[in-house]
């Protein structure tokens, strides 16, 4: 049965720029529609009944949903595409996540295999950890509120979520939630904290492993009695899962494990989540994808006059407009999401993601020209330091001193400045910082915070880890972070203050505890990393001469590899080789450039393919390839020309598209201007590139027809190099004199 139902006879044809196709669900608070933009993008569009828009209690609930959605983010929820919170009927459009709910998956495939349950559990534990760290509890986690997509499970429906410590919206003793998955404390009408969500997670995993609810019963009263006084039946739970599920289902809240403990106990269950899903679920994902593009608007016939009252979500002519409130969609730079959405889309087949082919044309539609700047913030910034966008702000570093300034993504106004800071990193929805070496107390060995949490709203800092366990330790760079860990490059001063060999450390983002520390060689492939990325349990560090891959949980070196043979290049020393680019990891492959474009097997380091080696010249006279970007099975890379003194054809800067699995050439775009060979920013069906130009700031190539979509120009500047950052719906271009925000339709 299709999840999309016909439109009601009096549903509107369009909301905003979206054409309504059908209904995904409707309840007492509002309706969720399947809709498409004029460019072909499919979204889930949630509307709110007008009668609730002005009610204070509704506003509180809506705010809690927004906070919970912001906490879970795109990794475990649905990315916001568009919204209109200012109308009399607020609506919100998010990506449409295609996938069955967990209970539907069990009906399709039966009880799920142990490795699938582990993968689902690890992802859900991470998601709950993110929600709880922001002070939100879900309070209604159950199989129907978990969607299985190829990218991972997504938690939906935050309709009864509540902030920790916030006033109750229900009377004391009132039971809210789904009886079979309630915690004992919730079943008695008492406060349901984070431990209650863990109890519900145990029930969800028990259901996934056995196909049975944790507490069956013939009535709600019977089920609630079993929740309070009975024990769940673990007989059919696999032996390997029984201890962890039993620990979640302990009656006393204090005895249950924290989500941060559950994820490593459950394990990831494979390189990608999709690989862990049973064939029946994968087939359902593919079928939903196929049927999605066949859907056309269908409307139920109108009833007899006077038979029913009008129920459409549009507004009567005399309905008063709501006050304009940007705060509803400015949370987290546009990360507001619909907590009660019931579906969304990640297109997946066994062969991989399908080519877009849906006619989507975003950012600026064809022929519409470049977007207009939302705002520009002037200053003197270091354009060599990439802006950091997180938590509703964009951080830019001053060119003259170690100061970072936070610019509000919604208004383009300065929120705060903080110094002295050496480095800043967006992590887990917030910000981390390393203080500058002068930020200390006078004395030979000052004890000072060496890793800081940086509040995006106020700029206030709190220590994540004081002095990293040693006052002589000097962090030099924040390399990268995943959901639980930050990876740091640091050095340890000798007794006389002389510099010592650098090393890598990993620190827990919750407790600040050091997880591991590994020394680095003075030179060679495994020396000091230029950049790093963590994916699939591997920390991939790019160094001057190649890359080193480590186990992310222990720091143990799995392998090191030189990327190119120095003998193939006309250089005197290895240090004269072209520097490798930053790496990107997708589909079990590491993609990186160093004089040529390469793909390596992430597990073994084996070279799967290389492209560009056959070009008829050697570096430095030959082409220089920038950092790769990967999307939908295609590698995009910018190539500087072989010889800028040659003909116009020879001197063309190119955007090249290669098959990610095979390295086969797909197409290229020859630009009429010089391009910076950096990583293309892929957004809304476009590749956004930065030109070497005094006036032109951005060059957009349409990934569908491979032609230029538009070029954005600004005031002339002496500095031609610049860098980019992005949040959902915007790209930020940093020049030495200004930070400019450009809206994108994603």
Coordinates of N, CA, C and O in Angstrom, one line a residue, residues 47 229 241 286 431 555 631 645 675:
X47 N 2.1 21.2 7.5 CA 1.4 22.4 7.8 C 0.8 22.3 9.2 O 0.7 21.2 9.8
X229 N 5.4 -3.8 36.6 CA 5.7 -4.9 37.6 C 6.3 -6.2 36.9 O 6.8 -7.0 37.5
X241 N 22.8 -10.3 21.9 CA 22.0 -9.0 22.2 C 21.4 -9.0 23.5 O 21.0 -7.9 24.0
X286 N 13.9 0.3 -2.9 CA 14.0 0.5 -4.4 C 12.6 0.7 -5.0 O 12.4 1.5 -5.8
X431 N 30.6 24.0 18.8 CA 31.9 24.5 18.4 C 32.9 24.1 19.4 O 32.7 24.1 20.6
X555 N 43.5 4.6 17.7 CA 44.7 5.3 17.2 C 45.7 4.4 16.5 O 46.7 4.9 16.0
X631 N 29.6 12.9 -4.9 CA 28.1 12.9 -4.7 C 27.5 12.0 -5.7 O 27.8 12.0 -6.8
X645 N 50.6 29.1 -20.6 CA 51.1 30.0 -21.6 C 50.6 29.5 -23.0 O 51.0 30.1 -24.0
X675 N 40.2 29.2 -12.3 CA 39.5 28.7 -11.1 C 40.5 28.3 -10.0 O 41.6 27.8 -10.4

